[in-house]
Coordinates of C-alpha atoms in Angstrom, one line a residue:
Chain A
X1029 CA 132.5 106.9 -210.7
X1030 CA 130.9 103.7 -212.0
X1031 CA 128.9 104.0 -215.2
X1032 CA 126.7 101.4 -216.9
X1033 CA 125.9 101.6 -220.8
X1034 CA 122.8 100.0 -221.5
X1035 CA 120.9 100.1 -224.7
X1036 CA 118.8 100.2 -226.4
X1037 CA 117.2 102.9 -224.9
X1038 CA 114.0 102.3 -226.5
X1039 CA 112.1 99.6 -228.1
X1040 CA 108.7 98.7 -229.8
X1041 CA 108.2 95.5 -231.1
X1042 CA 105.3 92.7 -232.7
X1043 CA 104.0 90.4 -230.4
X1044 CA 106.1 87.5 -230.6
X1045 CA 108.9 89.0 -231.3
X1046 CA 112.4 88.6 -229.5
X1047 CA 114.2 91.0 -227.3
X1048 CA 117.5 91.5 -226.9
X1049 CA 119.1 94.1 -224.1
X1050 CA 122.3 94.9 -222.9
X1051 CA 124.3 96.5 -220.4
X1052 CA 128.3 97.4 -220.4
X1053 CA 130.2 98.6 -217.6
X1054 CA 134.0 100.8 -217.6
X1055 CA 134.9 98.3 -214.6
X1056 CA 134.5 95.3 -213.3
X1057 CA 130.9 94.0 -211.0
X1058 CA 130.7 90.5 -208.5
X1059 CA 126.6 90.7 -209.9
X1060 CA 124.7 91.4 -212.1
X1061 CA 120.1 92.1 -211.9
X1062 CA 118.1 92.7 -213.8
X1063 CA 114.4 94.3 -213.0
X1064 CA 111.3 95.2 -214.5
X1065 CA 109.4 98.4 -213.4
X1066 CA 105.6 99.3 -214.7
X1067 CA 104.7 102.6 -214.5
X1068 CA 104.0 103.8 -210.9
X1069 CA 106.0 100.5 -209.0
X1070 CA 108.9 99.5 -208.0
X1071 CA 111.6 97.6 -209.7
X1072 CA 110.8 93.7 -209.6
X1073 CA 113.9 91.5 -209.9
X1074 CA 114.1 89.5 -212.9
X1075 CA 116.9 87.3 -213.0
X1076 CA 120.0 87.5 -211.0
X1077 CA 123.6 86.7 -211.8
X1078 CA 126.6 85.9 -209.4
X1079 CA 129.1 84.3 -211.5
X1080 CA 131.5 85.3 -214.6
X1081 CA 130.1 83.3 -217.8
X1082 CA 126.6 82.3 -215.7
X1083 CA 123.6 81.5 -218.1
X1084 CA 120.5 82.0 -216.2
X1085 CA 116.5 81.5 -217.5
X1086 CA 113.1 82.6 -216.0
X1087 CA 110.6 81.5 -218.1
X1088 CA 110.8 83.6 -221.4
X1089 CA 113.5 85.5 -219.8
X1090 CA 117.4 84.6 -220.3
X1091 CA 120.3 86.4 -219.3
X1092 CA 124.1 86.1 -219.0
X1093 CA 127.0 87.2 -217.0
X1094 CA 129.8 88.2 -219.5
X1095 CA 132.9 86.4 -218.7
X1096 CA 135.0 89.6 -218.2
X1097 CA 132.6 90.4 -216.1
X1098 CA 132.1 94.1 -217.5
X1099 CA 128.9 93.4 -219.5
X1100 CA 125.4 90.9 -219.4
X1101 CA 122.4 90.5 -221.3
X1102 CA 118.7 89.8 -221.5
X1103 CA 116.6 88.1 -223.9
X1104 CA 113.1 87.9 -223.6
X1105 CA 111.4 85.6 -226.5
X1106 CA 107.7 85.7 -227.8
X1107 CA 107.4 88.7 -226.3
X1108 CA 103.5 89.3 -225.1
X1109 CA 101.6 92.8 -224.2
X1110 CA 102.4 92.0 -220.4
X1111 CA 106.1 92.8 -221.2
X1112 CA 106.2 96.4 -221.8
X1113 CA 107.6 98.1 -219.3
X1114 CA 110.9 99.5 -218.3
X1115 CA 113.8 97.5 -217.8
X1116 CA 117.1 98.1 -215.8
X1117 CA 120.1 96.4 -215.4
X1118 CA 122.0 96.5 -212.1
X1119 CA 125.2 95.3 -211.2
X1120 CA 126.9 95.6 -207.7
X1121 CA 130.6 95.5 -206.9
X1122 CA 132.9 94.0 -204.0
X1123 CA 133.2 95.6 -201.1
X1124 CA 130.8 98.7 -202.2
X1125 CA 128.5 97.7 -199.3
X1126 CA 126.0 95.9 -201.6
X1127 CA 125.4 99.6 -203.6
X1128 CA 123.9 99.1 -206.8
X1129 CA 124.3 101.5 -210.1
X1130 CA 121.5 101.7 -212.5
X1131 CA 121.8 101.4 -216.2
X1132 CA 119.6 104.2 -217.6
X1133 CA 116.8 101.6 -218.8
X1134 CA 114.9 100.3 -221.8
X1135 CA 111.6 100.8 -222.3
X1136 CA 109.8 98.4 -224.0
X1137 CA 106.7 98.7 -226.0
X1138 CA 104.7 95.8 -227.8
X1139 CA 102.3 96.3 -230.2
X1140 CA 99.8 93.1 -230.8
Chain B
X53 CA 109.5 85.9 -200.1
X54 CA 111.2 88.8 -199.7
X55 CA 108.5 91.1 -200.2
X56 CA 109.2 95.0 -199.3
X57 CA 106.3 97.0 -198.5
X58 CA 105.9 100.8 -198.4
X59 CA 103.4 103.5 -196.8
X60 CA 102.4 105.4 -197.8
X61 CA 102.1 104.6 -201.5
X62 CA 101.1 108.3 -202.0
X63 CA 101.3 111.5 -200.1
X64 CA 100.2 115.2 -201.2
X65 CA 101.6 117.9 -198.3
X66 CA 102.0 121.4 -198.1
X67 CA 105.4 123.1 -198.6
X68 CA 107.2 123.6 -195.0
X69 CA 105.1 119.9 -193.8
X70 CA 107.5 116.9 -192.8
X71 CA 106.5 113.4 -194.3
X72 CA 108.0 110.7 -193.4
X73 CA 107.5 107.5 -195.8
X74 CA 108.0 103.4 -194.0
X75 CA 109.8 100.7 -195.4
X76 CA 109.2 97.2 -194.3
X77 CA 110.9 94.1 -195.3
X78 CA 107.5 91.7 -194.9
X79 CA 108.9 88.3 -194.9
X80 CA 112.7 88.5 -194.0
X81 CA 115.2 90.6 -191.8
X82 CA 117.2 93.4 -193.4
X83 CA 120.5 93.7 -192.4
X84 CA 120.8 96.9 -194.7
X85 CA 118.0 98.9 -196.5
X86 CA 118.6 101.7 -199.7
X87 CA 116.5 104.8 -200.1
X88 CA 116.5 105.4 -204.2
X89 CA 114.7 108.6 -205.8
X90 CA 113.6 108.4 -209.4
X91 CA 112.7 111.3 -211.8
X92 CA 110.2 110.6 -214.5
X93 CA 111.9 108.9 -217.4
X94 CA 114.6 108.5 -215.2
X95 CA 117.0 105.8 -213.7
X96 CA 117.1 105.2 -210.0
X97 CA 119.4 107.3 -207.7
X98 CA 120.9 106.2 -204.8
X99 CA 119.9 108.9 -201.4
X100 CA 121.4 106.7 -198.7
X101 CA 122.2 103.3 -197.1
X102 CA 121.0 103.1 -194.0
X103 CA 122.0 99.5 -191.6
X104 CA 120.3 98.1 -188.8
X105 CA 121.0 99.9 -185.4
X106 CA 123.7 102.3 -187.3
X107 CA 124.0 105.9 -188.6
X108 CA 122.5 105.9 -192.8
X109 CA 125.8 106.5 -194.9
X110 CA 124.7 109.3 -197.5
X111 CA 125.7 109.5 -201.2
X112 CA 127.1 112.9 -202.3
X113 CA 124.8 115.8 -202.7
X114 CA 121.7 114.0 -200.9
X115 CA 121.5 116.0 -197.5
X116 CA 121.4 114.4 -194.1
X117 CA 119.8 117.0 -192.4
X118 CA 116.9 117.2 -195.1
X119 CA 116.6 113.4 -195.5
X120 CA 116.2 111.4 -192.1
X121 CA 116.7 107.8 -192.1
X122 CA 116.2 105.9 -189.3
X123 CA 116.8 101.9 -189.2
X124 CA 115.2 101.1 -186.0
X125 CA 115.0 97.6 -186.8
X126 CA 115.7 94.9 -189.2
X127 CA 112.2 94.9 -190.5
X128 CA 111.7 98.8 -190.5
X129 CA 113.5 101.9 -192.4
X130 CA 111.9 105.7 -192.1
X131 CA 112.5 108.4 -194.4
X132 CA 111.5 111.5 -193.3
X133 CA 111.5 114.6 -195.5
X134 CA 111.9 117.7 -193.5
X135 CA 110.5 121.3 -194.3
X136 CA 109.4 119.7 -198.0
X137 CA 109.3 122.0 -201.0
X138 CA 108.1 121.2 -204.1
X139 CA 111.7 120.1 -205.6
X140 CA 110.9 117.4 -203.0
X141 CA 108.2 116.3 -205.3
X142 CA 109.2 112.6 -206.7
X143 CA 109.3 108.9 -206.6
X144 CA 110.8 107.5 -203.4
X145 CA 111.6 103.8 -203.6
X146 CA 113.0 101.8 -201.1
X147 CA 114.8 98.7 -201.5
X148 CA 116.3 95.9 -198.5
X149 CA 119.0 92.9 -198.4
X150 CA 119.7 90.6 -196.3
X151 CA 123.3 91.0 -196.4
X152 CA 124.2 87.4 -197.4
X153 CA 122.2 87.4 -200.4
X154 CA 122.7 90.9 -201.3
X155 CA 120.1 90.7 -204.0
X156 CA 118.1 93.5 -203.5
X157 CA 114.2 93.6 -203.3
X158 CA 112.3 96.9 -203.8
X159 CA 109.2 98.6 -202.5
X160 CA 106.6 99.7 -204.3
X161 CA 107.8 103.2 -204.2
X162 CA 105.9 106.3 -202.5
X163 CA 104.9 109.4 -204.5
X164 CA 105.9 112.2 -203.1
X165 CA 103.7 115.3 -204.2
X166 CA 104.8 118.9 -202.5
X167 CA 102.0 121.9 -202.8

């Protein structure tokens, strides 16, 4: 079945620092999201991508569709104590009824 | 917009009790809505996919006869949990689409606690 890669699994970071995550895939998605979830919520959607090559930004937040559309990435820059949390990336193929498979998350920690 | 809501956000119940946990898609209509489950430290899995008016289509392993869904409409999914035992005992999350966008939108996720 589908698998997604993402790494790292962990992080802990200065405030102010930038963050860098990514997710690979062994086949081929239509979309690619990414969310956020804090302890005890659900996952909030971040950014979401629908094309091969798409560069996308929310705020701090930046994230890419890579063009063989197996892999994306986020960036968050100046990170701030309100980031930490744990993120997942997502990513959704044709004709799988919308389904989504969950990258096994990074959890991020700032220290300020 | 697109704001999922859940209830309840927690539930404690004795072993052998039914619960049944509400998912409501606030501010849009759900053509399709997703039942996760979520381990602590753990990804999201994928119980069901349950559409508007239509039978929920259940991922391997998860059983039908344990976890009812019911889409009665395209604001409103139900998960009920028959006969729970304390395996039972997790993190439910709903999520909903609108089909065309197919971006999905969680819920706030509904702890499950089994005695």
């Amino acid at each position: 079945g589908q698998q997604l890669n993402q790494s790292p699994q962990s992080m802990f970071i200065q405030e102010g620092e930038d963050v860098s995550m990514n997710c690979t895939s062994s086949s081929i998605f239509n979309t690619w999201l990414w969310y956020k979830q804090d302890p005890g919520e659900g996952p909030v959607l971040l950014i979401a991508l629908y094309k091969a090559g798409e560069l996308t930004s929310n705020g701090r937040l930046t994230a890419q569709f890579g063009i063989t559309r197996k892999d994306s990435f986020l960036n968050i820059s100046a990170s701030i104590p309100s980031d930490v949390g744990i993120y997942f990336c997502a990513g959704q193929e044709w004709g799988a009824g919308n389904k989504l498979v969950f990258g096994a998350g990074t959890i991020l920690r700032v220290k300020s | 917009g697109a704001v999922v809501s859940q209830h309840p956000s927690w539930v404690i119940c004795k072993s052998g009790t039914s619960v049944k946990i509400e998912c409501r898609s606030l501010d849009f209509q759900a053509t399709t809505m997703f039942w996760y489950r979520q381990f602590p430290k753990q990804s999201l899995m994928l119980m069901a996919t349950s559409n508007e008016g239509s039978k929920a289509t259940y991922e391997q392993g998860v059983e039908k006869d344990k976890f009812l869904i019911n889409h009665a409409s395209l604001t409103l999914s139900t998960l009920t949990v028959t006969s729970a035992h304390p395996e039972d005992s997790s993190f439910y999350i709903c999520s909903a689409s609108t089909g065309t966008e197919e971006t999905q939108y969680f819920g706030p996720g509904t702890r499950l606690l089994v005695l």
